[in-house]
Amino acid sequence: MNLRPVSTLCLAAALLGGVAPGVRAPALAQDDVPELLRDYVPVTDEMLRDPDPADWITFRNGYAQWGYSTLDQIDADTVGELRLVWSRAMRAGPQEVEPTVYDGVMFLVNSEDIVQALDATTGDLLWEYRRRLPAGIGNLTGTRYRYRNLAIYDDKVFLATNDAFLVALDARTGDVVWETRRADYRDKVAQTAGPVMIKGKAITGSRCDPSSPLPGGCFITAHDVASGEEQWRVYTIARADDPGGDTWGGLPLSARRHASIWMVGSYDPELDLVYWGTGVTAPTPEALRGAGKADLLYTNSTLALDPDTGEMAWYFQHLPRDNWDLDHPFERILVETELAPDPAAVPWISPRVRPGERRKVVTGIPGKTGIVWTLDAATGEFLWARPTIHQNIITDIDLDTGRPAINEDSAPTSLDEPSFACPHLLGGKDQPSGVYSPDTGALYMPLNNTCVDLAMSVERAEPSDGYGLSIRVRHVPDVDPDTAPIGRLEAVSASSGRTLWLYQQRAPIYGSLLATAGNLVFGGDVVRRFRAFDAESGDVRWETILNGPVSGRPMTYSVGGRQYLAITAGGVTQASMLLRLTPELTTTTGSNTIFVFALP
């Protein structure tokens, strides 16, 4: 049973300290502060737990990561009248950003560590912070300057940087208050997402490139928001002498690498647990690791941590022995729901589930396999799981423990004879965030139905070889390659696990979603379409064409009683490789822009 508590020693929750010298700007006169920010009210824990519906002050609009807004001025009846009210060019680079809005001010992170404060009604610049980065650092660390979000708390804006610092900026001026080095970027360590702010701490994941020479895996840190001092550090790969350390086939610490935490964690204030998902190890093929058929904890797992100490309350491993680069770091959605999994739709149901009982659960699609997992939020107990897209990786799940059985034939074992695996290493489900609507009780997930030929790229893997894979994207079996749909949105009941509706299209979908009380779900695709779907039926209620792949994170906010809808689009996206399956479709890249819509 893999749900036992684990001590902080297992994950080396160490106090490393060491605040790097920051640049503290001299105090500014009130006239030097932009007018919209002169009466800035510090963000409190109470605000984060119960946000003002007009604002969007945390990633995915709440600790539970629902990606849902109670605003309903834009609804299924009025959405057809949406008009563009402003747009603004952004720095070129990958585009996966979600803006933050507080009291009429938008805080927007751009590629290459650029942070802007904008008037949320016009896009006019209030202040800008530009970090001086070493040349080519995005290529060195493997982040390619990719970002998802920043965070706000108290009177500060927090940015996790490409050179492995955590930076606190004055929210009124953009001046640096403090900065702390979390790692040496020359070890190919950085971050692609911002922190979660919990009880005066900035809790932040990290990305360790698969070719990083850093032994012992990646980490989560907690920093004091006032000083930047590190409070604790949790490593995501178990050390040899700690619980879980015997799941690496005897590999030395130097050979235990990667397991990045490259998305944003969620938090339950009542249980006082923060939930984070982990990625894969490197190299990817089991035949290159030298660990046999070891499980490799804590890769591809959900970790439930005490935010005060970093101590692990429980863990659950969704995919041991990863051979396919099928990370599981995505959103952990927290919901209290009635448990009523339908055996006709859900093949794997724990015998301990009592139909009709209510539980607080961690749910959603946490990994690239596209499988919906539902766990007890307090204990990590397996409750139920079901597939969505076509997958041939997990053949069965133990109903008592939740441990999956693996299809051995799908694993790459040679240079010359590829294995056939579904999904592709972009998913299934990937970094685009799904959502939950309390109005419909449904999870809405952006997905792609794809497969891949996988072979080893080397016979002996060194750290510099990274994943050690060669790949070729493929269609799923038994489809017409000229017409087969790739992209899909699926609405799944969080209670029963039944599919409520399914939308499919030829073009890949690699954008996050937004759900609103207006009975709408917003999302976009790789070929520039941005749409509003009816949350109950899946019917398309509105559509517009933007400047490039719609791979950002839509969000909504209200200023002066007017609801706005924002989406970032246009930049480079990994999902462009999926267009090889749809050669008649094309897209553009490189023209990053934020678009903001409202009713007339």
CSV table of C-alpha atoms in Angstrom, one decimal, residues 365 372 386 388 435 440-447 488-494 496-503 513 521 533-538:
chain,number,residue,atom,x,y,z
A,365,ILE,CA,-6.6,14.4,-15.3
A,372,VAL,CA,-9.3,10.8,-14.7
A,386,ARG,CA,-11.4,6.0,-16.0
A,388,THR,CA,-10.8,9.4,-21.8
A,435,VAL,CA,-11.7,23.3,-15.2
A,440,THR,CA,-22.9,21.5,-13.7
A,441,GLY,CA,-20.8,19.3,-11.4
A,442,ALA,CA,-18.6,18.6,-14.4
A,443,LEU,CA,-14.9,18.5,-15.2
A,444,TYR,CA,-14.0,20.0,-18.6
A,445,MET,CA,-10.8,18.8,-20.1
A,446,PRO,CA,-8.8,19.8,-23.2
A,447,LEU,CA,-7.4,16.7,-24.9
A,488,ARG,CA,-11.4,17.1,-28.2
A,489,LEU,CA,-13.0,18.7,-25.2
A,490,GLU,CA,-14.7,16.2,-22.8
A,491,ALA,CA,-17.1,17.1,-20.0
A,492,VAL,CA,-17.0,14.4,-17.3
A,493,SER,CA,-19.2,14.3,-14.2
A,494,ALA,CA,-17.0,14.6,-11.1
A,496,SER,CA,-20.4,9.6,-11.6
A,497,GLY,CA,-17.4,9.7,-14.0
A,498,ARG,CA,-19.8,9.7,-17.0
A,499,THR,CA,-19.1,11.7,-20.1
A,500,LEU,CA,-21.7,14.4,-20.2
A,501,TRP,CA,-20.7,15.6,-23.7
A,502,LEU,CA,-17.8,15.3,-26.1
A,503,TYR,CA,-16.7,17.9,-28.7
A,513,LEU,CA,-10.2,26.4,-20.4
A,521,VAL,CA,-16.7,27.1,-21.2
A,533,PHE,CA,-19.1,26.4,-25.5
A,534,ASP,CA,-22.4,25.8,-23.8
A,535,ALA,CA,-21.4,24.2,-20.5
A,536,GLU,CA,-24.4,21.9,-20.5
A,537,SER,CA,-24.6,20.8,-24.1
A,538,GLY,CA,-21.1,21.5,-25.6
